[in-house]
Coordinates of C-alpha atoms and ligand atoms in Angstrom, one line a residue:
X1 CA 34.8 -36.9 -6.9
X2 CA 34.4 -32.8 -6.2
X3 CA 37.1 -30.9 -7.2
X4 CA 39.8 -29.3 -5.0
X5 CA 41.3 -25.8 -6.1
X6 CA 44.2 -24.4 -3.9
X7 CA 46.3 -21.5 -4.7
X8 CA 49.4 -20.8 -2.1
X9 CA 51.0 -17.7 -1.6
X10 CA 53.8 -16.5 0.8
X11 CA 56.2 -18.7 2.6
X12 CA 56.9 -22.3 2.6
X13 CA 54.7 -22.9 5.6
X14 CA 51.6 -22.0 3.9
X15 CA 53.0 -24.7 1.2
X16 CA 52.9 -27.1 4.2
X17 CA 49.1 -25.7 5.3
X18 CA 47.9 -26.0 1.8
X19 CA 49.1 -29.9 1.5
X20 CA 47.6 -30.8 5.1
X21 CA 44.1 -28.9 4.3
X22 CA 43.9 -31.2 1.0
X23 CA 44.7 -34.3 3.2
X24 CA 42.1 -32.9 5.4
X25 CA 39.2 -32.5 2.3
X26 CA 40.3 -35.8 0.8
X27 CA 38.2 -38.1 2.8
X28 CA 34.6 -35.7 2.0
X29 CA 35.8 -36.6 -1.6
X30 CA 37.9 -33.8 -3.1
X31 CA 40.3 -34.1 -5.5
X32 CA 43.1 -32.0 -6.2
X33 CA 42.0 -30.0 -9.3
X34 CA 44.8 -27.9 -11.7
X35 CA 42.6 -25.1 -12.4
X36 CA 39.7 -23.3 -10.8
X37 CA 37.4 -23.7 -13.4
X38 CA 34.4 -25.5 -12.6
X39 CA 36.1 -26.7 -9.3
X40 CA 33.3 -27.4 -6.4
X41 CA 35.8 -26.4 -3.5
X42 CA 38.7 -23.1 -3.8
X43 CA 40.6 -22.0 -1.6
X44 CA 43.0 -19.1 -1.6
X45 CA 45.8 -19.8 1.1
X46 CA 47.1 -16.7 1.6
X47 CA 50.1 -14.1 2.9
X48 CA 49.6 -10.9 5.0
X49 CA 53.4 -10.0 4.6
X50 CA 54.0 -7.1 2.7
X51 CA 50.6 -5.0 0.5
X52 CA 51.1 -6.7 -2.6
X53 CA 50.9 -10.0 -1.2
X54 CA 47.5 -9.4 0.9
X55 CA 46.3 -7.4 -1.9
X56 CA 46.6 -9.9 -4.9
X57 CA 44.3 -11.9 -2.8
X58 CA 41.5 -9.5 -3.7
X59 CA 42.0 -9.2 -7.5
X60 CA 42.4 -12.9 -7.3
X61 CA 38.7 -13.1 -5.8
X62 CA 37.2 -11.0 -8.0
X63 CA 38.4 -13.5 -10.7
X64 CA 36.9 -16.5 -8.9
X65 CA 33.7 -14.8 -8.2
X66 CA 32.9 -14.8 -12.2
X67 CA 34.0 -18.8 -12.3
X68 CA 31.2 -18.6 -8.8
X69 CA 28.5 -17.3 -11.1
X70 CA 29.3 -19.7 -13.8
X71 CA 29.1 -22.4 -12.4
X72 CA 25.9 -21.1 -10.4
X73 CA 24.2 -20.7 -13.7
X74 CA 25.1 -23.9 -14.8
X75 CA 23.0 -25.6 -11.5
X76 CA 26.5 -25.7 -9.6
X77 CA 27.8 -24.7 -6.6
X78 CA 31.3 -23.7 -5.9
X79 CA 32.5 -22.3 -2.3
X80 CA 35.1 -20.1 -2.0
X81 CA 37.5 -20.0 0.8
X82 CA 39.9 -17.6 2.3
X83 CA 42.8 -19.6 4.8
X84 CA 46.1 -18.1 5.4
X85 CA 47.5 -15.0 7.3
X86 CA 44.9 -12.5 5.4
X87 CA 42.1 -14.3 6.3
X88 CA 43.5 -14.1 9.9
X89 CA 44.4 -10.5 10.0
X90 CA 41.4 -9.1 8.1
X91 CA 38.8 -12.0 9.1
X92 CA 34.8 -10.9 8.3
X93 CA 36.2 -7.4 6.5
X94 CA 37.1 -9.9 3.5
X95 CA 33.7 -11.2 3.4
X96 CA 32.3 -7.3 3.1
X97 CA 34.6 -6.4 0.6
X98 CA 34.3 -9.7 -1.4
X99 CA 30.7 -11.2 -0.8
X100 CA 31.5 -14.2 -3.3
X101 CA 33.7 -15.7 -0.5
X102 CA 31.9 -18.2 1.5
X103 CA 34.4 -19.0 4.6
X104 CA 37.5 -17.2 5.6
X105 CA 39.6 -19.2 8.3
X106 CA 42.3 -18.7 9.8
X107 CA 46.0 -20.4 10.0
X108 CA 45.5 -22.3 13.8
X109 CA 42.0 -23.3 13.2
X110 CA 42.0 -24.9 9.9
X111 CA 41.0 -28.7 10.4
X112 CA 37.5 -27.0 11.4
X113 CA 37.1 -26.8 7.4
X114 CA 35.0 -29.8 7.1
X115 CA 32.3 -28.5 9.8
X116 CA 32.5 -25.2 8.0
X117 CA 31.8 -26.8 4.8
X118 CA 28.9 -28.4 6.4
X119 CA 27.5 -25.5 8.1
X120 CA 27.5 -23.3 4.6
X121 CA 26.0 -26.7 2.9
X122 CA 22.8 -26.1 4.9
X123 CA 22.2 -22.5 4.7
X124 CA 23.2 -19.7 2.4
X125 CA 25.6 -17.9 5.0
X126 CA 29.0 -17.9 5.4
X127 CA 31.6 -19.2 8.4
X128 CA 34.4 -17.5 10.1
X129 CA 37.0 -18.8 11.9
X130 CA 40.2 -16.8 13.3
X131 CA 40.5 -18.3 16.8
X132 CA 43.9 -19.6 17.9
X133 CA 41.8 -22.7 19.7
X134 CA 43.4 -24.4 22.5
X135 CA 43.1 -27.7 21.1
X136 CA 46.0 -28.3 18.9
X137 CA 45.1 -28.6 15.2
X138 CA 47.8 -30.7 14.6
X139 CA 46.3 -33.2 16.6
X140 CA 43.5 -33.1 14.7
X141 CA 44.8 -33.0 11.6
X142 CA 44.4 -36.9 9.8
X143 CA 47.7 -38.9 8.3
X144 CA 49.2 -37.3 5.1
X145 CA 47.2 -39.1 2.4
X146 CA 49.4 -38.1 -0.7
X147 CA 53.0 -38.4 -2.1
X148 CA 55.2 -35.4 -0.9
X149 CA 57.2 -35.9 -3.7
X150 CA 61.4 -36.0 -3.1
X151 CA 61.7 -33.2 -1.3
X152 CA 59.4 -32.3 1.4
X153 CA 58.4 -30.0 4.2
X154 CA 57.2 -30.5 7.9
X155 CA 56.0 -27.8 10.3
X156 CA 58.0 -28.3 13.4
X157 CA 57.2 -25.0 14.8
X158 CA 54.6 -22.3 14.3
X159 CA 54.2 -18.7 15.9
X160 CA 56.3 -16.1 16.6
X161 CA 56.4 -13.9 19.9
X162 CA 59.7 -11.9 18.3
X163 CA 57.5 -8.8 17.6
X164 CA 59.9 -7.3 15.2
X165 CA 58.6 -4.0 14.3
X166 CA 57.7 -3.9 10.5
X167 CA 56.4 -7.9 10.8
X168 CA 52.9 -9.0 11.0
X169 CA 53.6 -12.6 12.1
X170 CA 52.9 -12.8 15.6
X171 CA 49.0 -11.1 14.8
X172 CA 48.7 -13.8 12.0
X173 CA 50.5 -16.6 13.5
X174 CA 50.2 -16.0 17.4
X175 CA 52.2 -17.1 20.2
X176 CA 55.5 -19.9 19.5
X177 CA 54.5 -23.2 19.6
X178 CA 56.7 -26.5 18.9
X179 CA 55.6 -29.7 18.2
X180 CA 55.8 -32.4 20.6
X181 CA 59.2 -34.4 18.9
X182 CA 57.4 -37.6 18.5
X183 CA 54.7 -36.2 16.6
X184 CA 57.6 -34.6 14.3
X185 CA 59.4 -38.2 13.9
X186 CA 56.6 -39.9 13.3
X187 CA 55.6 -37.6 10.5
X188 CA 58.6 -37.4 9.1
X189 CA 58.4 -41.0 8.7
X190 CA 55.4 -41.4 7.0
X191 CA 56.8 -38.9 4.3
X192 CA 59.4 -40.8 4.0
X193 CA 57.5 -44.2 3.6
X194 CA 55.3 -42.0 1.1
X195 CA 58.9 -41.1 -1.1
X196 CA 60.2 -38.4 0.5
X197 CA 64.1 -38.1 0.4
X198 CA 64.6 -34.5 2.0
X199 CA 62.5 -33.2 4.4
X200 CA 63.0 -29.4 5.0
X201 CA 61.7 -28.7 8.8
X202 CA 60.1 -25.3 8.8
X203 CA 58.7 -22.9 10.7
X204 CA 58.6 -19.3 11.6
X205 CA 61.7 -19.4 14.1
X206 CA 62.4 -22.4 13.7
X207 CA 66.1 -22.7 15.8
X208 CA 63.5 -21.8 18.6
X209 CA 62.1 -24.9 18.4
X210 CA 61.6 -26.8 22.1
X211 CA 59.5 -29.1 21.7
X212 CA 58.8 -32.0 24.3
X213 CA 60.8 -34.8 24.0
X214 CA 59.9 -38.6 24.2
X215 CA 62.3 -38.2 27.2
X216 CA 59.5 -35.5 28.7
X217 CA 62.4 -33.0 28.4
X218 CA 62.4 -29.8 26.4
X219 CA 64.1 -30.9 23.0
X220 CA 65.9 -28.4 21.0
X221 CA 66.4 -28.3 17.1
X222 CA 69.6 -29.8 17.0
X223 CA 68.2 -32.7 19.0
X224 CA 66.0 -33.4 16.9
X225 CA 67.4 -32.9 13.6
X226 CA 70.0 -35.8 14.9
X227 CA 67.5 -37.5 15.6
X228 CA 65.6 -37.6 12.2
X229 CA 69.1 -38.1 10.5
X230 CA 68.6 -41.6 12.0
X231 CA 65.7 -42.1 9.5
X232 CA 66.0 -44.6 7.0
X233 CA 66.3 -43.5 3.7
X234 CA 66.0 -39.7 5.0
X235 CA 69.2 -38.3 2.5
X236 CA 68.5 -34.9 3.5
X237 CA 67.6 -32.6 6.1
X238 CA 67.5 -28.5 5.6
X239 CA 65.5 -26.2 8.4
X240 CA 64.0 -22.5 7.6
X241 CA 63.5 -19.8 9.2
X242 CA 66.5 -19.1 11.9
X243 CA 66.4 -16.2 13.4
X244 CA 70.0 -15.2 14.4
X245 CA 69.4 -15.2 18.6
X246 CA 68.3 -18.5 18.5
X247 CA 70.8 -19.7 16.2
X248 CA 72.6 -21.6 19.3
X249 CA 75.8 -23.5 20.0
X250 CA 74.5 -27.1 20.0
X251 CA 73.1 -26.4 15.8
X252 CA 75.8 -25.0 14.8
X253 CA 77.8 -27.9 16.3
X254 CA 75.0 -29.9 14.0
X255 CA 76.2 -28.5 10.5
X256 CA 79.6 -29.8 11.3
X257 CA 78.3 -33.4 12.4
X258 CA 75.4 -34.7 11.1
X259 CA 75.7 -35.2 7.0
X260 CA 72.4 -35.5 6.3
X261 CA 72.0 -31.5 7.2
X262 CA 72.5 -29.6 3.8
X263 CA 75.0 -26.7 3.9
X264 CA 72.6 -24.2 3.2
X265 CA 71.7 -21.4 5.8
X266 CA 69.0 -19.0 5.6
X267 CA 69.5 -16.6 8.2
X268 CA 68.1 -13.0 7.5
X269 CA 69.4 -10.4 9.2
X270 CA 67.3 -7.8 7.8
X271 CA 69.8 -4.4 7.9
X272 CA 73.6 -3.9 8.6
X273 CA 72.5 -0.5 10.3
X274 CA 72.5 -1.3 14.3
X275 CA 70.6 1.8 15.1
X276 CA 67.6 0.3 12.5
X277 CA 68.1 -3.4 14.2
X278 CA 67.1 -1.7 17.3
X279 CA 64.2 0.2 15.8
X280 CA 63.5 -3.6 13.7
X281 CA 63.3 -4.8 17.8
X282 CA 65.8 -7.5 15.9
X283 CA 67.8 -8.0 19.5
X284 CA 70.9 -8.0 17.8
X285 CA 73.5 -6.3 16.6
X286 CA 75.6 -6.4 13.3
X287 CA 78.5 -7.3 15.1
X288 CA 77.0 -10.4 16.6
X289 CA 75.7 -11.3 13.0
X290 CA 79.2 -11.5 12.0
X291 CA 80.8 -13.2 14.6
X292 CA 77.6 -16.2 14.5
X293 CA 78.2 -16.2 10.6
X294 CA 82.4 -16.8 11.6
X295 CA 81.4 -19.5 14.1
X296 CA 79.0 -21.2 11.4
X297 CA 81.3 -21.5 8.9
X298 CA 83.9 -22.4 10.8
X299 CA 82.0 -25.2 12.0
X300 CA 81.0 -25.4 8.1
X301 CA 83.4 -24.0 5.9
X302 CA 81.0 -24.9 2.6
X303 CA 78.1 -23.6 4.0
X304 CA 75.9 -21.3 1.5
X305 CA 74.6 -18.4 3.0
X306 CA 71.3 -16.6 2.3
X307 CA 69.2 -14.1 4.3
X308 CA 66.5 -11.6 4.0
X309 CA 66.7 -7.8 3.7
X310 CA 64.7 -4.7 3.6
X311 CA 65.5 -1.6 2.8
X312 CA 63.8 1.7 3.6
X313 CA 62.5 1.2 6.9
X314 CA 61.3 4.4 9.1
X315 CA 64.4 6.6 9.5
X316 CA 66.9 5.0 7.5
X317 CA 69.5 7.2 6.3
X318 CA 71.8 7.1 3.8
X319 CA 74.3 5.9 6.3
X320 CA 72.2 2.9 7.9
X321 CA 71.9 1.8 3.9
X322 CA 75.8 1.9 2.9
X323 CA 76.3 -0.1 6.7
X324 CA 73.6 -2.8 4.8
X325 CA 76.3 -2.7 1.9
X326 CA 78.9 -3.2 4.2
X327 CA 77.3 -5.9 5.8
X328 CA 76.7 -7.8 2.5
X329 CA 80.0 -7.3 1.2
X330 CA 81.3 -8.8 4.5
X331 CA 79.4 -12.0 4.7
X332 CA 79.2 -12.9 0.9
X333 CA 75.9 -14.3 0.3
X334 CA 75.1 -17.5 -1.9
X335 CA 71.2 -15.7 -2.0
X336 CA 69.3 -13.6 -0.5
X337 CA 65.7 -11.8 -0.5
X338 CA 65.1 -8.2 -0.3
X339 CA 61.8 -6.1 -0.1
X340 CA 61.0 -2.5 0.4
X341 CA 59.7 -2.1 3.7
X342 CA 55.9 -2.0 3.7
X343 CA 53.5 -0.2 6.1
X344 CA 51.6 -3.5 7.5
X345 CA 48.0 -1.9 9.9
X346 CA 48.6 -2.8 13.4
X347 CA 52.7 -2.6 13.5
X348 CA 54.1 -0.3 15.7
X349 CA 56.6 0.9 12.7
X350 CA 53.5 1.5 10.6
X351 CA 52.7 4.7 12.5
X352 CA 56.4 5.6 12.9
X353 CA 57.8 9.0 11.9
X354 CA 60.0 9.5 9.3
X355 CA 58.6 7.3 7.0
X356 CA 61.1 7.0 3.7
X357 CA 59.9 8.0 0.1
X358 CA 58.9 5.4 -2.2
X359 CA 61.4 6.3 -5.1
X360 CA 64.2 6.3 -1.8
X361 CA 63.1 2.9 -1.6
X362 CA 63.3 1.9 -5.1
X363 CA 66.5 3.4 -5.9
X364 CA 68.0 1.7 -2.4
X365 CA 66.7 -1.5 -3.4
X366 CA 67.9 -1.4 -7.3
X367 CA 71.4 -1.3 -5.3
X368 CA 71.1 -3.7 -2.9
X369 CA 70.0 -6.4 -5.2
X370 CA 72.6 -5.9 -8.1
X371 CA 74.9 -6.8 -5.0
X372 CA 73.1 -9.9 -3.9
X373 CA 72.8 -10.6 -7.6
X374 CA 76.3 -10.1 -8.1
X375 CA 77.3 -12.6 -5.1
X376 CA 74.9 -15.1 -6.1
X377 CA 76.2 -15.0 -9.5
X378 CA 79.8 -15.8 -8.3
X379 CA 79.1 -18.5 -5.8
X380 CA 77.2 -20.0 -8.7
X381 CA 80.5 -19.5 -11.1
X382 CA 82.3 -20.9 -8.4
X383 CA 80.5 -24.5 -8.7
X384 CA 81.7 -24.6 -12.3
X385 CA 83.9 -27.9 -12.4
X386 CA 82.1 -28.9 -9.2
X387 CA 81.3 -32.7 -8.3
X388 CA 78.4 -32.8 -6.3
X389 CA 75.0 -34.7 -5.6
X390 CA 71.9 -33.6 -6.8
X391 CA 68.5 -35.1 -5.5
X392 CA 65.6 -35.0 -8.7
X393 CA 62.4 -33.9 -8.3
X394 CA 60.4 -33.5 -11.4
X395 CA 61.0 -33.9 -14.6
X396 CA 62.6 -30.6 -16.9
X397 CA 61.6 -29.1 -19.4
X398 CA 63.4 -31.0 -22.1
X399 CA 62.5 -34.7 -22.9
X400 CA 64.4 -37.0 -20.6
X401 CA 66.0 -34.1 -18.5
X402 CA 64.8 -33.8 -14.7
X403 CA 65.6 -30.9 -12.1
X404 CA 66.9 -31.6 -8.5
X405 CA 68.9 -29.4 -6.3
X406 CA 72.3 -29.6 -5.0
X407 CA 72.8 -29.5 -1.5
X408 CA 73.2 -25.6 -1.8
X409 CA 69.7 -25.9 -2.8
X410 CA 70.6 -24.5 -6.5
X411 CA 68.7 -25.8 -9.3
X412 CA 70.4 -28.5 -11.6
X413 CA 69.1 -29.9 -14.6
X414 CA 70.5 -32.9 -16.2
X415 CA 69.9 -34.6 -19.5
X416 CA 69.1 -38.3 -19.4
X417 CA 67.6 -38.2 -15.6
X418 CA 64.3 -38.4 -16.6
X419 CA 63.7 -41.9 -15.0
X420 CA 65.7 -40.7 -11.5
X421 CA 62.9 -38.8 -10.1
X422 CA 63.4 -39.1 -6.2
X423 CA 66.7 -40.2 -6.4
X424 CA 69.9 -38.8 -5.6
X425 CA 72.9 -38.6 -8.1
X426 CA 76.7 -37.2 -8.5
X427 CA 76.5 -34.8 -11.6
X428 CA 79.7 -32.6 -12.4
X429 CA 78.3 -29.0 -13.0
X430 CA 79.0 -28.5 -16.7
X431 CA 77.6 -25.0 -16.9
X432 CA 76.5 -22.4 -15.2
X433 CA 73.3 -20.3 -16.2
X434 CA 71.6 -17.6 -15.1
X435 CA 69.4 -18.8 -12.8
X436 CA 70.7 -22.7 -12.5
X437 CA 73.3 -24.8 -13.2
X438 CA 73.7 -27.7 -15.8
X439 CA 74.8 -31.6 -14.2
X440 CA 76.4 -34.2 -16.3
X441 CA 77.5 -37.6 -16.2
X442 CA 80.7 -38.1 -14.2
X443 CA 80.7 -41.7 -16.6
X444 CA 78.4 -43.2 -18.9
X445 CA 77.8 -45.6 -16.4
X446 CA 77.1 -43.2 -13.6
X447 CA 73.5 -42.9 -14.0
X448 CA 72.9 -46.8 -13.3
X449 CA 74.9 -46.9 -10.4
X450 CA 73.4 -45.5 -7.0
X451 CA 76.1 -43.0 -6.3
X452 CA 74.9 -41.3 -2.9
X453 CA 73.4 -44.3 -1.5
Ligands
SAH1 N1 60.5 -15.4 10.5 C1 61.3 -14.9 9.5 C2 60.7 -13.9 8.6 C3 59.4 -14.2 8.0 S1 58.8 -13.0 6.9 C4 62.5 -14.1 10.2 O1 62.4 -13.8 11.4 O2 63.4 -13.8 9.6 C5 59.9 -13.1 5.6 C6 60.6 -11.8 5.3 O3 59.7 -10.8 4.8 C7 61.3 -11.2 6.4 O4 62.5 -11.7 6.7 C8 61.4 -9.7 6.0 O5 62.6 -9.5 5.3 C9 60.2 -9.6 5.1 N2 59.2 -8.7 5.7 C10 58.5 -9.0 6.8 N3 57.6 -7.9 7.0 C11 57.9 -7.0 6.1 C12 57.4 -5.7 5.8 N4 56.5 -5.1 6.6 N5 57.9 -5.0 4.7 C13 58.8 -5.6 3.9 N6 59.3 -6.8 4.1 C14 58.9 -7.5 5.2
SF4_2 FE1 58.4 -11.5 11.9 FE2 60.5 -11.0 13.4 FE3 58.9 -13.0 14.0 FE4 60.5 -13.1 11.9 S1 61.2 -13.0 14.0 S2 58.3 -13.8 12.0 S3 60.5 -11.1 11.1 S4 58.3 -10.9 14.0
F3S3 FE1 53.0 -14.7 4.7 FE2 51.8 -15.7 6.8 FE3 53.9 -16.9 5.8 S1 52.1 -13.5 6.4 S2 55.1 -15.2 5.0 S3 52.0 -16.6 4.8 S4 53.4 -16.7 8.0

């Protein structure tokens, strides 16, 4: 067997990449490796998002190229790949900066790795691909080979033709693109058969999802997430990312209805400032944010609330930052993300005027977050006392303890679950910590009896 290095950065759908392109390498004879030491086969999956993320990717090469002489000297041969959104964005520039790396491809075309790994097999050059090819990779892509593991994810959607100002997706991604439904059900099945409990649909708008239905009509998320709840021993469903103007009536209807969908919402808004949503090219206003997140939780009165923010995008003021405030302290977030804005090359608010300072940023940011921090820490308290289900997926750190999540996607850690791995459970949350929350037996009993099933 040849070993298999991957390291993932950025979002969940690079995850989901990463899994597929080991499925893909399995039948050459790779094997998933821990480590890149000595491994025959690495690849770097990587994120274009913000600086920091595209430029750990280099430091992380020039790691990898030391293991590449290593291994050279010791009559070995290990090729380095670049996949992901850098490799799509900055394509044969990463081979000039990096010479080590022997293939950079991009996040459409990746089932050509095999033939790339043959072409550099014969000859000492290196192979490139960044095309968004017609034929759909997905189609090409084999049967998942491997246990997902309890909770899993499934590309239903890919792309992004949103443009928002500041965002590189739609250079890295391309155009939006759904899966046909079938495709979706049928892989969603397999991961099931393969020990998957939840399966978290994702992609990069994903509440824009039409894909073609079995019916030859135009499905839309909510169709299909009703559809999957019909699943067999599919507990749970969760979806990531909505954007807010596709968040429509029929999904929101969903959350109310179909109890396999977790009450967990990501739904990033970005600012509270309208006159920065308009320079964002967000389509939306903070008004409408509000009155989607009434209508959602009405529909869902439980649901936890997360979303994304950035702070110190060209031109904010002082003013379009305390209307972010606002806007938090109005919706009451269960978690949230926030970044300072970063310049990405080839986004029109890259080359905007009134760029802000970075210590503007900093100090903006520092403020934002010990809000979200605050809110997450009270939604948190508020489970205290709670009853609720938790699904396990690995084991904890402690000797017979495992992890899961509860259906507000917090982490819970349970003593004496060690043996429930993949299997949903009602824990009463003991404790809360900082960053999770401690189940325990309702009864002695309870952990022999299968509570959610
Ligand atoms: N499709 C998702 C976002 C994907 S990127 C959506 O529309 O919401 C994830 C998050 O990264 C974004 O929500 C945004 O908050 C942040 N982000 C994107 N570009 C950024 C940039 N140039 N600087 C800082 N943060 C950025
Ligand atoms: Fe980026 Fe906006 Fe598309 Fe989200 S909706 S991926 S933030 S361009
Ligand atoms: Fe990053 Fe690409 Fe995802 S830029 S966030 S890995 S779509």
């Amino acid at each position: 067997m040849k070993k298999l290095f991957i390291k993932t950065y950025g979002c969940q759908m690079n995850v989901y990449d990463s899994a597929r392109m080991a499925d893909l390498l399995a039948p050459l004879g790779y094997a998933p490796a821990e480590a890149p030491d000595g491994a025959d086969m690495v690849i770097l999956n990587t994120c274009h998002i913000r600086e920091k993320a595209a430029e750990k990717v280099y430091s992380e090469l020039g790691r990898l190229k030391h293991l590449k002489e290593e291994k050279a000297e010791a009559g070995g041969r290990m090729v380095i790949a670049v996949a992901g959104c850098v490799a799509q964005a900055e394509g044969e520039e990463i081979v000039a900066r990096q010479p080590a790396v022997d293939i950079v491809v991009g996040p459409q075309s990746y089932h050509r790795l095999p033939e790339m790994i043959a072409k550099i097999a014969r000859g000492t050059g290196h192979a490139l691909e960044t095309e968004f090819p017609a034929v759909d990779k997905f189609d090409s892509l084999p049967d998942e080979s491997r246990a997902p593991g309890p909770a899993a994810f499934l590309t239903v959607q890919e792309g992004c033709d949103k443009f928002c100002t500041f965002c590189v997706v739609p250079y890295t991604r391309g155009a939006e693109f759904s899966r046909p439904a079938a495709q979706v059900l049928n892989e969603a099945r397999r991961l099931v058969s393969l020990g998957a409990r939840e399966i978290t649909l994702l992609g990069q708008n994903v509440n824009a999802y039409a894909g073609e239905g079995p019916d030859g009509k135009d499905w839309s998320l909510a169709r299909l997430i009703r559809e999957l709840a019909g699943i067999d021993g599919l507990a749970r469903l969760r979806f990531t990312t909505s954007h807010p103007r596709d968040m429509r009536d029929d999904l929101i209807a969903a959350h109310g209805e179909v109890p396999q969908l977790m009450p967990y919402l990501h739904l990033p808004i970005q600012s509270g400032s309208d006159a920065i949503l308009e320079a964002m090219n967000r389509g939306h206003q903070a008004a409408d944010y509000l009155r989607l997140v009434a209508r959602i939780r009405a529909a869902r009165p439980d649901l936890a609330l997360s979303s994304d923010f950035i702070v110190g995008f060209p031109g904010e003021t002082d003013a379009d930052f305390r209307a972010t405030m606002k806007l938090v302290e109005e919706v009451n977030y269960a978690q949230a993300f926030s970044f300072k804005y970063s310049p990405r090359p080839g986004t029109p608010a890259s080359t905007a005027a009134r760029q802000v300072p970075e210590d503007v940023k900093s100090a903006r940011l520092l403020e934002l977050q010990a809000l979200l921090a605050a809110q997450q820490g009270a939604f948190n308290a508020s489970c205290a006392g709670r009853v609720m289900d938790v699904l396990f997926e690995k084991p904890g750190r402690k000797a017979g303890q495992a992890v899961g999540r509860s259906p507000y996607l917090q982490p819970v850690h349970v003593d004496g679950a060690g043996d429930l791995i993949g299997q949903i459970r009602t824990v009463r949350i003991a404790e809360v910590l900082s960053n999770s929350l401690r189940g325990a037996w309702l009864r002695e009993d309870a952990c022999v009896s299968e509570a959610a099933e």
